Amino acid sequence: MAKKALSFPIYVLNGPTLNLLGTREPEVYGHTTLADIEKMVTVRARSHGLGVVFRQSNHEGDLVDWIQEARIKGCGIILNGAAYTHTSIAIHDALRAVQAPIIEVHLSNPHAREPFRHHSFVSTVATGVIVGLKHAGYLLAVDAIAALLKDNKK
Ligand code: DQA
């Protein structure tokens, strides 16, 4: 594994209203809380020898700041931008400046939902996209980043 991967964490960034996971529309998003996801992601990342910085904000600028931080201090980004996925050119532009792998994750499958969720400003700059698998998508995203970092070393 690349040296940067061992010493630099994966940034797992979560957008608006994901703080309410577990109680918010559980039929759509599942019963797992964001704290549960953080624990599972941390364990999975550790199994790959990776650390995690796990954050959530309801504010677009926080997400932009954290993407810029991850650009310098992270080995990859897992982003569930929530509603900002569908609206934010600011997040799109921040991601464009990132060299490390970016995995876009959604708990639900936005393509099977309302038309306003069908467009993503993140997908066009993401390395990969995982949707519709509830919290398991985050764990697969960790595996994907670990595999991509390994491949980069070859
Ligand atoms: C979401 C999907 C978005 O359309 C929605 O705005 C969210 C959650 C998901 O994880 O399924 O807040 O990102």
mmCIF file of C-alpha atoms and ligand atoms in Angstrom:
data_model
loop_
_atom_site.group_PDB
_atom_site.id
_atom_site.type_symbol
_atom_site.label_atom_id
_atom_site.label_comp_id
_atom_site.label_asym_id
_atom_site.label_seq_id
_atom_site.Cartn_x
_atom_site.Cartn_y
_atom_site.Cartn_z
ATOM 1 C CA MET A 1 0.000 0.000 0.000
ATOM 2 C CA ALA A 2 1.222 3.509 -0.826
ATOM 3 C CA LYS A 3 2.899 5.427 2.012
ATOM 4 C CA LYS A 4 0.313 8.209 1.802
ATOM 5 C CA ALA A 5 -2.499 5.668 2.262
ATOM 6 C CA LEU A 6 -1.012 4.375 5.497
ATOM 7 C CA SER A 7 -0.541 7.755 7.105
ATOM 8 C CA PHE A 8 -3.465 9.680 5.541
ATOM 9 C CA PRO A 9 -7.103 8.917 6.453
ATOM 10 C CA ILE A 10 -10.147 8.444 4.246
ATOM 11 C CA TYR A 11 -12.451 11.455 4.620
ATOM 12 C CA VAL A 12 -16.087 10.328 4.902
ATOM 13 C CA LEU A 13 -18.208 13.443 4.400
ATOM 14 C CA ASN A 14 -21.958 13.602 4.881
ATOM 15 C CA GLY A 15 -24.332 16.366 3.843
ATOM 16 C CA PRO A 16 -27.566 17.854 5.142
ATOM 17 C CA THR A 17 -30.080 15.943 7.238
ATOM 18 C CA LEU A 18 -27.963 12.802 7.347
ATOM 19 C CA ASN A 19 -27.587 13.582 11.069
ATOM 20 C CA LEU A 20 -31.198 12.354 11.371
ATOM 21 C CA LEU A 21 -30.514 8.901 9.918
ATOM 22 C CA GLY A 22 -32.338 6.167 11.794
ATOM 23 C CA THR A 23 -35.411 8.307 12.410
ATOM 24 C CA ARG A 24 -35.687 10.140 9.059
ATOM 25 C CA GLU A 25 -37.803 8.217 6.518
ATOM 26 C CA PRO A 26 -36.448 4.805 7.633
ATOM 27 C CA GLU A 27 -38.370 3.118 4.804
ATOM 28 C CA VAL A 28 -36.109 5.034 2.372
ATOM 29 C CA TYR A 29 -32.827 5.353 4.280
ATOM 30 C CA GLY A 30 -32.904 2.395 6.705
ATOM 31 C CA HIS A 31 -32.781 2.238 10.510
ATOM 32 C CA THR A 32 -29.020 2.580 10.869
ATOM 33 C CA THR A 33 -27.866 5.839 12.472
ATOM 34 C CA LEU A 34 -24.936 7.923 11.239
ATOM 35 C CA ALA A 35 -23.059 7.017 14.446
ATOM 36 C CA ASP A 36 -23.577 3.317 13.587
ATOM 37 C CA ILE A 37 -22.226 3.941 10.081
ATOM 38 C CA GLU A 38 -19.195 5.768 11.491
ATOM 39 C CA LYS A 39 -18.390 2.760 13.719
ATOM 40 C CA MET A 40 -18.756 0.259 10.866
ATOM 41 C CA VAL A 41 -16.734 2.385 8.443
ATOM 42 C CA THR A 42 -13.955 2.823 11.007
ATOM 43 C CA VAL A 43 -13.714 -0.946 11.587
ATOM 44 C CA ARG A 44 -13.742 -1.681 7.832
ATOM 45 C CA ALA A 45 -11.079 0.957 7.120
ATOM 46 C CA ARG A 46 -8.901 -0.403 9.915
ATOM 47 C CA SER A 47 -9.070 -3.859 8.293
ATOM 48 C CA HIS A 48 -7.362 -2.231 5.290
ATOM 49 C CA GLY A 49 -4.818 -0.409 7.469
ATOM 50 C CA LEU A 50 -6.567 2.924 6.921
ATOM 51 C CA GLY A 51 -7.812 5.622 9.288
ATOM 52 C CA VAL A 52 -11.028 7.615 8.951
ATOM 53 C CA VAL A 53 -12.115 11.224 9.403
ATOM 54 C CA PHE A 54 -15.928 11.085 9.582
ATOM 55 C CA ARG A 55 -17.980 14.304 9.446
ATOM 56 C CA GLN A 56 -21.496 15.602 8.780
ATOM 57 C CA SER A 57 -22.754 19.119 8.133
ATOM 58 C CA ASN A 58 -25.972 20.785 7.082
ATOM 59 C CA HIS A 59 -23.914 23.628 5.533
ATOM 60 C CA GLU A 60 -22.558 23.605 1.987
ATOM 61 C CA GLY A 61 -19.460 25.687 2.864
ATOM 62 C CA ASP A 62 -18.411 23.206 5.554
ATOM 63 C CA LEU A 63 -18.433 20.435 2.946
ATOM 64 C CA VAL A 64 -16.366 22.578 0.547
ATOM 65 C CA ASP A 65 -13.850 23.340 3.343
ATOM 66 C CA TRP A 66 -13.589 19.649 4.269
ATOM 67 C CA ILE A 67 -13.105 18.573 0.647
ATOM 68 C CA GLN A 68 -10.243 21.087 0.439
ATOM 69 C CA GLU A 69 -8.815 19.694 3.696
ATOM 70 C CA ALA A 70 -9.093 16.132 2.361
ATOM 71 C CA ARG A 71 -7.264 17.230 -0.797
ATOM 72 C CA ILE A 72 -4.187 17.914 1.359
ATOM 73 C CA LYS A 73 -4.575 15.531 4.282
ATOM 74 C CA GLY A 74 -6.596 12.573 2.966
ATOM 75 C CA CYS A 75 -5.961 9.451 0.879
ATOM 76 C CA GLY A 76 -9.501 9.477 -0.559
ATOM 77 C CA ILE A 77 -13.010 10.842 -0.106
ATOM 78 C CA ILE A 78 -16.324 9.066 0.428
ATOM 79 C CA LEU A 79 -19.039 11.662 -0.096
ATOM 80 C CA ASN A 80 -22.758 11.470 0.534
ATOM 81 C CA GLY A 81 -23.593 15.059 -0.356
ATOM 82 C CA ALA A 82 -27.307 14.395 0.299
ATOM 83 C CA ALA A 83 -29.453 17.162 -1.248
ATOM 84 C CA TYR A 84 -26.366 19.218 -2.234
ATOM 85 C CA THR A 85 -25.525 16.406 -4.662
ATOM 86 C CA HIS A 86 -28.288 17.707 -6.887
ATOM 87 C CA THR A 87 -27.610 21.446 -6.533
ATOM 88 C CA SER A 88 -24.019 22.297 -5.646
ATOM 89 C CA ILE A 89 -21.595 23.562 -8.268
ATOM 90 C CA ALA A 90 -19.413 24.661 -5.304
ATOM 91 C CA ILE A 91 -18.996 21.038 -4.195
ATOM 92 C CA HIS A 92 -18.432 19.952 -7.813
ATOM 93 C CA ASP A 93 -15.644 22.527 -8.212
ATOM 94 C CA ALA A 94 -14.022 21.584 -4.879
ATOM 95 C CA LEU A 95 -13.989 17.907 -5.934
ATOM 96 C CA ARG A 96 -12.453 18.748 -9.312
ATOM 97 C CA ALA A 97 -9.314 19.899 -7.492
ATOM 98 C CA VAL A 98 -8.877 16.543 -5.689
ATOM 99 C CA GLN A 99 -6.347 14.012 -7.032
ATOM 100 C CA ALA A 100 -7.246 11.150 -4.655
ATOM 101 C CA PRO A 101 -10.089 8.674 -5.343
ATOM 102 C CA ILE A 102 -13.607 9.982 -4.727
ATOM 103 C CA ILE A 103 -16.505 7.573 -4.163
ATOM 104 C CA GLU A 104 -20.020 9.046 -4.244
ATOM 105 C CA VAL A 105 -22.423 7.151 -1.981
ATOM 106 C CA HIS A 106 -26.197 7.334 -1.530
ATOM 107 C CA LEU A 107 -28.201 5.153 0.828
ATOM 108 C CA SER A 108 -31.216 5.225 -1.473
ATOM 109 C CA ASN A 109 -31.159 4.955 -5.269
ATOM 110 C CA PRO A 110 -31.782 8.550 -6.414
ATOM 111 C CA HIS A 111 -32.395 7.346 -10.008
ATOM 112 C CA ALA A 112 -35.462 5.413 -8.863
ATOM 113 C CA ARG A 113 -36.876 8.464 -7.078
ATOM 114 C CA GLU A 114 -38.143 11.954 -8.031
ATOM 115 C CA PRO A 115 -36.701 13.460 -11.246
ATOM 116 C CA PHE A 116 -34.977 16.273 -9.291
ATOM 117 C CA ARG A 117 -32.714 13.613 -7.740
ATOM 118 C CA HIS A 118 -31.609 12.183 -11.086
ATOM 119 C CA HIS A 119 -28.880 14.737 -11.728
ATOM 120 C CA SER A 120 -25.713 14.672 -9.613
ATOM 121 C CA PHE A 121 -23.034 17.374 -9.650
ATOM 122 C CA VAL A 122 -20.791 14.834 -7.878
ATOM 123 C CA SER A 123 -20.999 11.872 -10.298
ATOM 124 C CA THR A 124 -19.163 13.653 -13.118
ATOM 125 C CA VAL A 125 -16.103 14.163 -10.903
ATOM 126 C CA ALA A 126 -16.321 10.957 -8.845
ATOM 127 C CA THR A 127 -14.086 7.946 -9.425
ATOM 128 C CA GLY A 128 -17.053 5.685 -8.689
ATOM 129 C CA VAL A 129 -20.673 5.826 -7.552
ATOM 130 C CA ILE A 130 -22.507 3.445 -5.166
ATOM 131 C CA VAL A 131 -26.257 3.924 -4.696
ATOM 132 C CA GLY A 132 -29.238 2.105 -3.224
ATOM 133 C CA LEU A 133 -27.429 -0.301 -0.870
ATOM 134 C CA LYS A 134 -28.237 1.569 2.369
ATOM 135 C CA HIS A 135 -25.307 1.647 4.857
ATOM 136 C CA ALA A 136 -23.518 -1.225 3.065
ATOM 137 C CA GLY A 137 -22.648 1.288 0.325
ATOM 138 C CA TYR A 138 -20.289 3.095 2.715
ATOM 139 C CA LEU A 139 -18.439 -0.144 3.506
ATOM 140 C CA LEU A 140 -18.104 -1.015 -0.179
ATOM 141 C CA ALA A 141 -16.792 2.494 -0.773
ATOM 142 C CA VAL A 142 -14.050 1.894 1.824
ATOM 143 C CA ASP A 143 -13.133 -1.366 0.053
ATOM 144 C CA ALA A 144 -13.087 0.486 -3.280
ATOM 145 C CA ILE A 145 -10.729 3.192 -2.018
ATOM 146 C CA ALA A 146 -8.409 0.576 -0.478
ATOM 147 C CA ALA A 147 -8.337 -1.322 -3.797
ATOM 148 C CA LEU A 148 -7.730 1.836 -5.839
ATOM 149 C CA LEU A 149 -4.849 2.888 -3.571
ATOM 150 C CA LYS A 150 -3.332 -0.590 -3.885
ATOM 151 C CA ASP A 151 -3.645 -0.466 -7.695
ATOM 152 C CA ASN A 152 -2.022 2.982 -7.813
ATOM 153 C CA LYS A 153 1.024 1.496 -6.148
ATOM 154 C CA LYS A 154 1.546 -1.097 -8.877
HETATM 155 C C1 DQA B 1 -29.361 10.735 -0.290
HETATM 156 C C2 DQA B 1 -30.228 10.945 -1.537
HETATM 157 C C3 DQA B 1 -30.490 12.430 -1.756
HETATM 158 O O1 DQA B 1 -31.331 12.606 -2.902
HETATM 159 C C4 DQA B 1 -31.212 13.020 -0.561
HETATM 160 O O2 DQA B 1 -31.353 14.414 -0.722
HETATM 161 C C5 DQA B 1 -30.538 12.709 0.730
HETATM 162 C C6 DQA B 1 -29.984 11.373 0.936
HETATM 163 C C7 DQA B 1 -29.162 9.238 0.006
HETATM 164 O O3 DQA B 1 -28.230 8.920 0.725
HETATM 165 O O4 DQA B 1 -29.934 8.402 -0.454
HETATM 166 O O5 DQA B 1 -30.547 13.503 1.656
HETATM 167 O O6 DQA B 1 -28.089 11.307 -0.527
#
